mmCIF file with all atom_site columns, C-alpha atoms in Angstrom:
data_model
loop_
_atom_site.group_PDB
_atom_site.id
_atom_site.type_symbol
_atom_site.label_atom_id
_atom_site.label_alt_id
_atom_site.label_comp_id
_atom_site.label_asym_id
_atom_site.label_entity_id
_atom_site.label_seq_id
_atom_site.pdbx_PDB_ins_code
_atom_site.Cartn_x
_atom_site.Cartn_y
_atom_site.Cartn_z
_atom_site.occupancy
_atom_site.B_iso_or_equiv
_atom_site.pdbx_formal_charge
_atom_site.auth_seq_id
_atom_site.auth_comp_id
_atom_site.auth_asym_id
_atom_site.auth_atom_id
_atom_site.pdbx_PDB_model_num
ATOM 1   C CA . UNK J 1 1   ? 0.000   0.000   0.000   1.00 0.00 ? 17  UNK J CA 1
ATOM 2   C CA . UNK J 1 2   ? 1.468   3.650   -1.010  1.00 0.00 ? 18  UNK J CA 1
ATOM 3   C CA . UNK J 1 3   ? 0.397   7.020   -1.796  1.00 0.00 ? 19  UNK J CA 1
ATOM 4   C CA . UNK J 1 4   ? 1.145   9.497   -3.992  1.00 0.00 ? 20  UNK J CA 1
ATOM 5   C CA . UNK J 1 5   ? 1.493   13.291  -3.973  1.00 0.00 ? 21  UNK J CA 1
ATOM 6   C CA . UNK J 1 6   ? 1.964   14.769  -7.289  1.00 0.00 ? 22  UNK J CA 1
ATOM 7   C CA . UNK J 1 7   ? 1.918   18.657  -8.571  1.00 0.00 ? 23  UNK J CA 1
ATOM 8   C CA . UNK J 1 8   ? 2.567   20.544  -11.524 1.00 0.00 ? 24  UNK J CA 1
ATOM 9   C CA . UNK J 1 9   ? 3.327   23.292  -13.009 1.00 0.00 ? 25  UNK J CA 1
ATOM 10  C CA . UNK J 1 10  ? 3.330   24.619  -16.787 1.00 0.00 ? 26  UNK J CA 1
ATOM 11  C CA . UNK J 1 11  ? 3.995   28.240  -18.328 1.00 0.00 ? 27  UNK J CA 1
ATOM 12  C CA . UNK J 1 12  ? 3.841   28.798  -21.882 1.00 0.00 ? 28  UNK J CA 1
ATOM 13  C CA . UNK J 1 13  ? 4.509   31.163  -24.341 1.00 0.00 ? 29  UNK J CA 1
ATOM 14  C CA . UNK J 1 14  ? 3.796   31.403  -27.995 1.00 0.00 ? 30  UNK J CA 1
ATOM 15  C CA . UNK J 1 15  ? 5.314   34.998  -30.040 1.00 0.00 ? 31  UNK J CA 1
ATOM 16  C CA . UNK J 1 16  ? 5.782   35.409  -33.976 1.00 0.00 ? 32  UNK J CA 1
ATOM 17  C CA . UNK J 1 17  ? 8.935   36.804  -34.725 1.00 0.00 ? 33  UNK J CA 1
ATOM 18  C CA . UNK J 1 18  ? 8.906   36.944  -38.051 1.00 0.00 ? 34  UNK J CA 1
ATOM 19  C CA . UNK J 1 19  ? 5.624   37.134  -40.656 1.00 0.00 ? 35  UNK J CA 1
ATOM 20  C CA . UNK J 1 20  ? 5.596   33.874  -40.879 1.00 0.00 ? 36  UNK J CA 1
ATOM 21  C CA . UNK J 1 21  ? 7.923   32.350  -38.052 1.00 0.00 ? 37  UNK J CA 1
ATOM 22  C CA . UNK J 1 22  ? 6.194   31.338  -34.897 1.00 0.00 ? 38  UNK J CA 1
ATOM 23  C CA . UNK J 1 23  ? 8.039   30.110  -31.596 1.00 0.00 ? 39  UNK J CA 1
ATOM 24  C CA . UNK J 1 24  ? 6.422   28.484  -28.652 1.00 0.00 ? 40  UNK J CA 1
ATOM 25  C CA . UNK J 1 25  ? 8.536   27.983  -25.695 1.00 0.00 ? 41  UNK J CA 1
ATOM 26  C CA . UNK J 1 26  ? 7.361   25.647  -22.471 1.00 0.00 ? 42  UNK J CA 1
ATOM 27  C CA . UNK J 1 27  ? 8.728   25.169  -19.416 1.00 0.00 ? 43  UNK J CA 1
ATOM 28  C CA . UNK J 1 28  ? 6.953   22.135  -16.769 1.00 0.00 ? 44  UNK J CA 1
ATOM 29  C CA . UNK J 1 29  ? 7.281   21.354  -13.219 1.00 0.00 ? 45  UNK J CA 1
ATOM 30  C CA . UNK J 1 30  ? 6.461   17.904  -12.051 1.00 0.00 ? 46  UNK J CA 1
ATOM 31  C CA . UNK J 1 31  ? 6.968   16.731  -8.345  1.00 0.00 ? 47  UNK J CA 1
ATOM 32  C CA . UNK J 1 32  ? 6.370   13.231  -6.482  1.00 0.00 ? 48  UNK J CA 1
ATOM 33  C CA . UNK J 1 33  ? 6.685   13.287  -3.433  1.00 0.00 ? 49  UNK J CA 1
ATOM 34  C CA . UNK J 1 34  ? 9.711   11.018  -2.184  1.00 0.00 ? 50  UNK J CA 1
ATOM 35  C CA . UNK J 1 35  ? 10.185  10.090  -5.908  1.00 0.00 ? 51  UNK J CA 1
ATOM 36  C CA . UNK J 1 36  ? 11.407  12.806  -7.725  1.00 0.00 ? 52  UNK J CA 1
ATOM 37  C CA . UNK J 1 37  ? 10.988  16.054  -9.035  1.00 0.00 ? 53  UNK J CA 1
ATOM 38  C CA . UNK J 1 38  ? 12.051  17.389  -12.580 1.00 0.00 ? 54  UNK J CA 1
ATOM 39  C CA . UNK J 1 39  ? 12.056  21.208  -14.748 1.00 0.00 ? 55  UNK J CA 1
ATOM 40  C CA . UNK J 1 40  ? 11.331  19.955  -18.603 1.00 0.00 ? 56  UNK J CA 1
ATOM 41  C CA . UNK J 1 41  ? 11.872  22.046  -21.369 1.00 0.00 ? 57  UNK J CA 1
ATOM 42  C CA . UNK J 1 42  ? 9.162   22.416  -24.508 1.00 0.00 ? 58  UNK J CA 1
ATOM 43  C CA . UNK J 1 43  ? 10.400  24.375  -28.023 1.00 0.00 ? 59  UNK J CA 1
ATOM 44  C CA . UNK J 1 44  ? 7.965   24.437  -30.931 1.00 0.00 ? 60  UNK J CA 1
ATOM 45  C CA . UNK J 1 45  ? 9.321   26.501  -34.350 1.00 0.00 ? 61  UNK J CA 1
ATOM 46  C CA . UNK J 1 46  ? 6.695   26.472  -36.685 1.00 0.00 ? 62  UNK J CA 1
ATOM 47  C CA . UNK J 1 47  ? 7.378   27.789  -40.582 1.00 0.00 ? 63  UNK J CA 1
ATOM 48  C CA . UNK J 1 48  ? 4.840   28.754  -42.825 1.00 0.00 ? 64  UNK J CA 1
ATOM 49  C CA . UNK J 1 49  ? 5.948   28.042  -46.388 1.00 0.00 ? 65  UNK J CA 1
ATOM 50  C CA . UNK J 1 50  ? 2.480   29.292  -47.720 1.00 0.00 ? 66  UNK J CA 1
ATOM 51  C CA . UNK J 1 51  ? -1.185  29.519  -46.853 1.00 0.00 ? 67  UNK J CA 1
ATOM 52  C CA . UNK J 1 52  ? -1.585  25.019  -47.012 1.00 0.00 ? 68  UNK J CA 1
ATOM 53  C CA . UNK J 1 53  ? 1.949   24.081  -45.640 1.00 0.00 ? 69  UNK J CA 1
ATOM 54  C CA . UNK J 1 54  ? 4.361   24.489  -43.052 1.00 0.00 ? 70  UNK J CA 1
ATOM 55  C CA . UNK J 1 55  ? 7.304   23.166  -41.299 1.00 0.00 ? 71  UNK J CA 1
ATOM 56  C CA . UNK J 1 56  ? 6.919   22.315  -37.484 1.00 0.00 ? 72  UNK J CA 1
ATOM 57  C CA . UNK J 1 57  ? 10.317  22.080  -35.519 1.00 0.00 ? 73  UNK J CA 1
ATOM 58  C CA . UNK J 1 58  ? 9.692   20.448  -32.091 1.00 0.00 ? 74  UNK J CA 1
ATOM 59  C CA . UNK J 1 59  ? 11.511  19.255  -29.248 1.00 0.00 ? 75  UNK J CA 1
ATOM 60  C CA . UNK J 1 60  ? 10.775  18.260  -25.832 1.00 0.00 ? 76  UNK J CA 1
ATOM 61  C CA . UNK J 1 61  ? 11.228  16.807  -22.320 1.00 0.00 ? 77  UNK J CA 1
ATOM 62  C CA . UNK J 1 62  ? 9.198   13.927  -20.630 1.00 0.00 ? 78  UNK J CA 1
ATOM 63  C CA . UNK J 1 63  ? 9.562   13.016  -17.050 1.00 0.00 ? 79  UNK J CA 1
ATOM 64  C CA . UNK J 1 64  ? 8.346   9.805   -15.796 1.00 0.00 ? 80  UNK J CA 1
ATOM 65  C CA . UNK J 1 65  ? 8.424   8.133   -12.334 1.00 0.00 ? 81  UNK J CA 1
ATOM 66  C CA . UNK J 1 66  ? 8.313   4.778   -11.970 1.00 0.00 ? 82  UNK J CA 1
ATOM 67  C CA . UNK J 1 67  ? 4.710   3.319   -11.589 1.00 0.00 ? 83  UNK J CA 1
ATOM 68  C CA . UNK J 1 68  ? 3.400   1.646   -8.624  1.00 0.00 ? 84  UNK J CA 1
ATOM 69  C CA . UNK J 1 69  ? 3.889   -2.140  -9.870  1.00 0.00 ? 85  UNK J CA 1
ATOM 70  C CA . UNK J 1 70  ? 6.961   -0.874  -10.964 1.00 0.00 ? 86  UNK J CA 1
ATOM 71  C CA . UNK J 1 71  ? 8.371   -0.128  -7.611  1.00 0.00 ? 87  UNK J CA 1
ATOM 72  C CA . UNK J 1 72  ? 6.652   -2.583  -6.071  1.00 0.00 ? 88  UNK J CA 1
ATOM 73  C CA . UNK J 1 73  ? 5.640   -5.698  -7.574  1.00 0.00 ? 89  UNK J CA 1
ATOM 74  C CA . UNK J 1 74  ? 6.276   -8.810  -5.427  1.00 0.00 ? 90  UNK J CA 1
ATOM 75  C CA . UNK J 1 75  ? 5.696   -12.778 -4.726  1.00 0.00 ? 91  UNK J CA 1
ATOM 76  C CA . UNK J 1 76  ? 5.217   -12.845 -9.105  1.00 0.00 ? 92  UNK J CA 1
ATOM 77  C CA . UNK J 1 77  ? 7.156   -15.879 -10.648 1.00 0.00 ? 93  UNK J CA 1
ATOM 78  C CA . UNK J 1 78  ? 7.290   -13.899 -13.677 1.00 0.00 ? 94  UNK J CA 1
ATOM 79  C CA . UNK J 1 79  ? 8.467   -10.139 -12.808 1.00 0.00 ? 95  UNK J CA 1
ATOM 80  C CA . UNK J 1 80  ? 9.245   -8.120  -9.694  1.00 0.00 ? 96  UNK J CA 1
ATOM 81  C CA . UNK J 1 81  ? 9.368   -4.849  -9.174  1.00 0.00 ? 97  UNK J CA 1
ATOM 82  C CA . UNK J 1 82  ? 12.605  -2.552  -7.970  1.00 0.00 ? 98  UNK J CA 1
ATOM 83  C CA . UNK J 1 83  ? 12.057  -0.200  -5.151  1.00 0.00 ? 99  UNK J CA 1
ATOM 84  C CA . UNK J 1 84  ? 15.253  1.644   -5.793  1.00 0.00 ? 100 UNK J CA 1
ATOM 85  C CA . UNK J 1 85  ? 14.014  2.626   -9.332  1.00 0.00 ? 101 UNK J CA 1
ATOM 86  C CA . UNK J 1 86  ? 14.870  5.895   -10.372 1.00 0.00 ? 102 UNK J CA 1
ATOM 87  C CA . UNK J 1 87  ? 12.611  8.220   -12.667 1.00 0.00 ? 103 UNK J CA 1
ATOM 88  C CA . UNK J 1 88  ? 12.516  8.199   -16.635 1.00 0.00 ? 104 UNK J CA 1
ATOM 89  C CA . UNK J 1 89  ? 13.610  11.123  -19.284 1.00 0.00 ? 105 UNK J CA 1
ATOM 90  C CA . UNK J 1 90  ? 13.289  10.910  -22.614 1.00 0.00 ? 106 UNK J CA 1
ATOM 91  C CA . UNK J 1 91  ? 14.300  13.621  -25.069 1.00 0.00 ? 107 UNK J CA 1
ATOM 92  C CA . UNK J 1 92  ? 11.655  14.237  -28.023 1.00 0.00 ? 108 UNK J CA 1
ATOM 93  C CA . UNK J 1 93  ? 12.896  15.680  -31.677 1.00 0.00 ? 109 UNK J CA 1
ATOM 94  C CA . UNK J 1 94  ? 10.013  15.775  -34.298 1.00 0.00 ? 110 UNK J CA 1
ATOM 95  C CA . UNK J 1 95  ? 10.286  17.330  -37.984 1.00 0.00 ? 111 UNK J CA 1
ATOM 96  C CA . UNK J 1 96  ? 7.037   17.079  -39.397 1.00 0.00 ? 112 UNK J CA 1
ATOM 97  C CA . UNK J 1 97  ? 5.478   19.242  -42.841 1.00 0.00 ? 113 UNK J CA 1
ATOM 98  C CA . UNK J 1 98  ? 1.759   19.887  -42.367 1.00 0.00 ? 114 UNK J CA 1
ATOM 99  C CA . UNK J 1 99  ? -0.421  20.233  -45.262 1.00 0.00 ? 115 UNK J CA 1
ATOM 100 C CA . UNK J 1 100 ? -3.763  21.267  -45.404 1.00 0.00 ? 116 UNK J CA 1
ATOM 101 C CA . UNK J 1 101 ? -6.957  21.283  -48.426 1.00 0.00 ? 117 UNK J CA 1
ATOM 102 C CA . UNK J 1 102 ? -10.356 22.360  -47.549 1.00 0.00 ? 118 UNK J CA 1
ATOM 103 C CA . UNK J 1 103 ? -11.656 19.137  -46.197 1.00 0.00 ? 119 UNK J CA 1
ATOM 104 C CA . UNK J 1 104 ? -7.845  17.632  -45.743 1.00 0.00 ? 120 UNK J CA 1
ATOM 105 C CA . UNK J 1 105 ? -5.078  17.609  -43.840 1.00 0.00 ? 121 UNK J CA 1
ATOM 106 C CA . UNK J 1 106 ? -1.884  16.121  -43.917 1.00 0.00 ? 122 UNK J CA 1
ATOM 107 C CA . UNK J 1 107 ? 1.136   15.261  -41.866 1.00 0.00 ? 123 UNK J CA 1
ATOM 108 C CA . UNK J 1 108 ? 4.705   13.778  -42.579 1.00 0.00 ? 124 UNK J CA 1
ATOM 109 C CA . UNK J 1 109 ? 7.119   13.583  -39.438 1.00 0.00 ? 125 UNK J CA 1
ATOM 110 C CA . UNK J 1 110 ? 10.662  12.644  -38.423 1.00 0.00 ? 126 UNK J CA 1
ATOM 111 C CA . UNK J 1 111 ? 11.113  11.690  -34.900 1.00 0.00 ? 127 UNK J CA 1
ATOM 112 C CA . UNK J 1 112 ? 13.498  10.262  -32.100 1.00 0.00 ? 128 UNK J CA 1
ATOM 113 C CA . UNK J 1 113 ? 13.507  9.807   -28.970 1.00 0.00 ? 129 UNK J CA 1
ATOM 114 C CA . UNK J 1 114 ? 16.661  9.713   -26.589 1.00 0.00 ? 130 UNK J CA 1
ATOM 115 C CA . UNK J 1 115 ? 16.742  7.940   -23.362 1.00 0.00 ? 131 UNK J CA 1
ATOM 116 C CA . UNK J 1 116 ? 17.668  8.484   -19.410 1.00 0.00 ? 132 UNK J CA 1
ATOM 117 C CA . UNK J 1 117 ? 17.084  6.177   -16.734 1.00 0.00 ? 133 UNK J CA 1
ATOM 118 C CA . UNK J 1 118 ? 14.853  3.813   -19.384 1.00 0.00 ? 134 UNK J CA 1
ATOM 119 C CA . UNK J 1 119 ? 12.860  1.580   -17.027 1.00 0.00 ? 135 UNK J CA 1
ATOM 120 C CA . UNK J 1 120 ? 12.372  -2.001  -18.473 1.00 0.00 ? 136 UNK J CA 1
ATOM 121 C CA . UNK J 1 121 ? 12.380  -5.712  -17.922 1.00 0.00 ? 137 UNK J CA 1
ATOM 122 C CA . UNK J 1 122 ? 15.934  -7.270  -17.437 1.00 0.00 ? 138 UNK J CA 1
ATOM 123 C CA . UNK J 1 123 ? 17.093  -10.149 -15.922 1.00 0.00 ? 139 UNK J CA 1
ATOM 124 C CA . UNK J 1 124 ? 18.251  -9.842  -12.500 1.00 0.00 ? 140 UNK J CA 1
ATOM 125 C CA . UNK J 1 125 ? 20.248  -12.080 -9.566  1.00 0.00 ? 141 UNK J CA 1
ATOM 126 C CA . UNK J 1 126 ? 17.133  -13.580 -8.391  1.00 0.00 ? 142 UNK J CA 1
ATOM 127 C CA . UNK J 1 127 ? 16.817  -14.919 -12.032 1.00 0.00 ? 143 UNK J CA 1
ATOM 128 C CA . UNK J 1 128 ? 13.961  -13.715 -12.415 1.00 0.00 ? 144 UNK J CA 1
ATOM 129 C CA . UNK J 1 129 ? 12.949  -10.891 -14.652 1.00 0.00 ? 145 UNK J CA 1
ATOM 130 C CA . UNK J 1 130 ? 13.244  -7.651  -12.649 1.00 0.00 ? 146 UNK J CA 1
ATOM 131 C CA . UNK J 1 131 ? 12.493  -3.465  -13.512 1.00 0.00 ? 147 UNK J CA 1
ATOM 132 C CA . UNK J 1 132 ? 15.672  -2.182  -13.905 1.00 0.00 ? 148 UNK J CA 1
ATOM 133 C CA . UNK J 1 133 ? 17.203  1.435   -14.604 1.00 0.00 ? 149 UNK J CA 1
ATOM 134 C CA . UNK J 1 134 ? 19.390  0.901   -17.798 1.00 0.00 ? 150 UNK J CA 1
ATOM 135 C CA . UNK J 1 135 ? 21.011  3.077   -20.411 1.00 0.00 ? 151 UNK J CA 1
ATOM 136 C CA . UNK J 1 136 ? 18.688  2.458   -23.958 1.00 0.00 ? 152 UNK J CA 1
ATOM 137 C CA . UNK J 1 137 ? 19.089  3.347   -27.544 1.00 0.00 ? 153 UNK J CA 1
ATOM 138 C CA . UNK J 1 138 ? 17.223  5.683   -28.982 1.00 0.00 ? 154 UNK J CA 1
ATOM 139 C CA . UNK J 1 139 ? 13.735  4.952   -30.763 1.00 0.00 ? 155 UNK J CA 1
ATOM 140 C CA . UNK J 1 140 ? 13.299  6.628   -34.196 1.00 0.00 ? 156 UNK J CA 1
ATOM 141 C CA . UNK J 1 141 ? 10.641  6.581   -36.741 1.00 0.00 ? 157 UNK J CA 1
ATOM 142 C CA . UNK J 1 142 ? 8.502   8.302   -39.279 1.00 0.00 ? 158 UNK J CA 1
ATOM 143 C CA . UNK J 1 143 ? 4.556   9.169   -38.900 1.00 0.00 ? 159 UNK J CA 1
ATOM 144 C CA . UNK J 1 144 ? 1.919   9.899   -41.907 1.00 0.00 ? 160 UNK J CA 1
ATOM 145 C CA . UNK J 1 145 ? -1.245  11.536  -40.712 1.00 0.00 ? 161 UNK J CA 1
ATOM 146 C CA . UNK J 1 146 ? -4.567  11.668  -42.954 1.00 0.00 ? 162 UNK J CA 1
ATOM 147 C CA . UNK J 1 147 ? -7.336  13.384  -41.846 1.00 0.00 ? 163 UNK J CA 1
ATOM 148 C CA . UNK J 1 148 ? -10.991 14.140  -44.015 1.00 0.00 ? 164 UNK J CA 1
ATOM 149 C CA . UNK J 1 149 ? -13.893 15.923  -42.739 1.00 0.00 ? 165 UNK J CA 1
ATOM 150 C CA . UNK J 1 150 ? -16.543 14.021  -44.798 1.00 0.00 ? 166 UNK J CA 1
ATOM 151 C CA . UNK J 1 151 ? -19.440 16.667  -43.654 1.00 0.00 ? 167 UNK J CA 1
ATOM 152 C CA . UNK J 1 152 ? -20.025 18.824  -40.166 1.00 0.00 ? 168 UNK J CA 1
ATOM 153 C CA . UNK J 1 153 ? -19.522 16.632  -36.984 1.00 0.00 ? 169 UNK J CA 1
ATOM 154 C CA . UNK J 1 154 ? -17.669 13.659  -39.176 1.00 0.00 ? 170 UNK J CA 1
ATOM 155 C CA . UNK J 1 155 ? -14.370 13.483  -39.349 1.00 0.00 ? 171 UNK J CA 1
ATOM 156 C CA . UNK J 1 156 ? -11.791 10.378  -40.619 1.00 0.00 ? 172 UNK J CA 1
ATOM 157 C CA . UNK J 1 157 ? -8.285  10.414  -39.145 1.00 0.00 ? 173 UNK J CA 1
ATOM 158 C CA . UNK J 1 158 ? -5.672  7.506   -40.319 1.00 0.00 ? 174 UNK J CA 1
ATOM 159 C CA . UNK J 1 159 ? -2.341  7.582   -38.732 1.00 0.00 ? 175 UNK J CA 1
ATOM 160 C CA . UNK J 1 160 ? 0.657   5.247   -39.721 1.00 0.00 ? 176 UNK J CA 1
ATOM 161 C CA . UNK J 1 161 ? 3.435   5.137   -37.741 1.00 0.00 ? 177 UNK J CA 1
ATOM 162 C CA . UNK J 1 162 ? 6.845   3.269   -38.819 1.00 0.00 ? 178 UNK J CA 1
ATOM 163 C CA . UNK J 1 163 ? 9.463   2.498   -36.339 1.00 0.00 ? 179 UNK J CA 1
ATOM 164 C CA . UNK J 1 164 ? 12.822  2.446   -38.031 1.00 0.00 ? 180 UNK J CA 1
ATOM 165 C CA . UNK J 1 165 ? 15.223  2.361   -34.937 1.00 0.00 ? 181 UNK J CA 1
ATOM 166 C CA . UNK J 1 166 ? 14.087  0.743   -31.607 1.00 0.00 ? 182 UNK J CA 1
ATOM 167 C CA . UNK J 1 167 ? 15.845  -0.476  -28.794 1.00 0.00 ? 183 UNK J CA 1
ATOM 168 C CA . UNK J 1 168 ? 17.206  -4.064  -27.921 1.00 0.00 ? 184 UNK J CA 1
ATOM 169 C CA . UNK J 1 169 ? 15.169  -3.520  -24.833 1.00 0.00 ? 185 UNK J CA 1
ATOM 170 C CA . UNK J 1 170 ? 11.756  -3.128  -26.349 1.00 0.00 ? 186 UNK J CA 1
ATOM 171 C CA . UNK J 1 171 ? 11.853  -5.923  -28.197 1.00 0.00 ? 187 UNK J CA 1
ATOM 172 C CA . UNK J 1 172 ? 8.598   -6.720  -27.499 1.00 0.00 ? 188 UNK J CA 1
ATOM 173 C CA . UNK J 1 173 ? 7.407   -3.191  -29.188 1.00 0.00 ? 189 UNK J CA 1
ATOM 174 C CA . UNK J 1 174 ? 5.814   -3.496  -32.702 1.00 0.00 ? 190 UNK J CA 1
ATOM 175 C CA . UNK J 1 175 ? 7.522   -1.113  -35.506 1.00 0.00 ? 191 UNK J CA 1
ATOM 176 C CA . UNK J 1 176 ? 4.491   -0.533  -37.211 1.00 0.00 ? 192 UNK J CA 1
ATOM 177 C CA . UNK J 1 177 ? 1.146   0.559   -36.110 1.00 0.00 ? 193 UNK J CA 1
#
């Protein structure tokens, strides 16, 4: 049995400095109590090449703490959890064109995703399968977005998602979805 006291915090700010240059900067505050607390950095440049398409420039921080059966998963033959687990950061870059018709929009993006403290599966003294802290690859992929408004209130969205890099680690992970 545990408990949990999490807050947050989030400021944003969005300013064009140029016609057609917009920047968005982010900062976030997350604490847990007794598990960890952690400042995360958001940056969004977004280019308009004309009045259906622009370039979106995007990076980001994610802070994760371990879950509960995470920490503390016990008397399992198949995994146990890790008390001394520290928190997850991964490190988002996207490069993604957006294009847009009347009814239709479009999306093509780039992306990776660097690793800190990954929390997986791994084999531990016990011989059993344990959460561990361990240093992981990064993932990286592209993403195709489709979406149609077919009339007011209806709207189709199709996203593909391709997985060209993943970690050893995840090797349970599909690469496409």
């Amino acid at each position: 049995k545990s408990t949990r006291n999490i807050s947050a915090q989030y400021i944003q700010v969005q300013h064009s400095i140029f016609d057609t240059t917009d920047i968005t900067l982010g900062l976030r505050h997350d604490d847990f109590n007794k598990l960890g607390s952690q400042v995360t950095p958001r940056l969004a440049l977004v280019q308009r090449i004309d009045k259906r398409n622009s370039i979106k420039l995007l990076y980001g921080e994610a802070f994760r703490v371990p879950s509960e059966s995470e920490l503390h998963l016990a008397n399992n033959p198949v995994l146990l959890g890790n008390k001394n687990l520290k928190p997850e950061i991964v490190k988002t870059w996207d490069l993604i064109w957006v294009g847009q018709t009347e009814n239709t929009a479009f999306s093509l993006g780039y992306f990776e995703n660097h690793f800190t403290n990954a929390i997986v599966e791994a084999p531990s003294i016990l011989g059993t399968p344990q959460f561990q802290n361990t240093k992981q690859d990064p993932t990286k992929g592209f993403e195709l977005e489709v979406s149609r408004e077919l009339s007011q209130g209806w709207l189709v969205r199709a996203t593909y998602t391709n997985i060209i890099e993943t970690p050893d680690e995840s090797f349970r992970q599909a690469t496409e979805f």
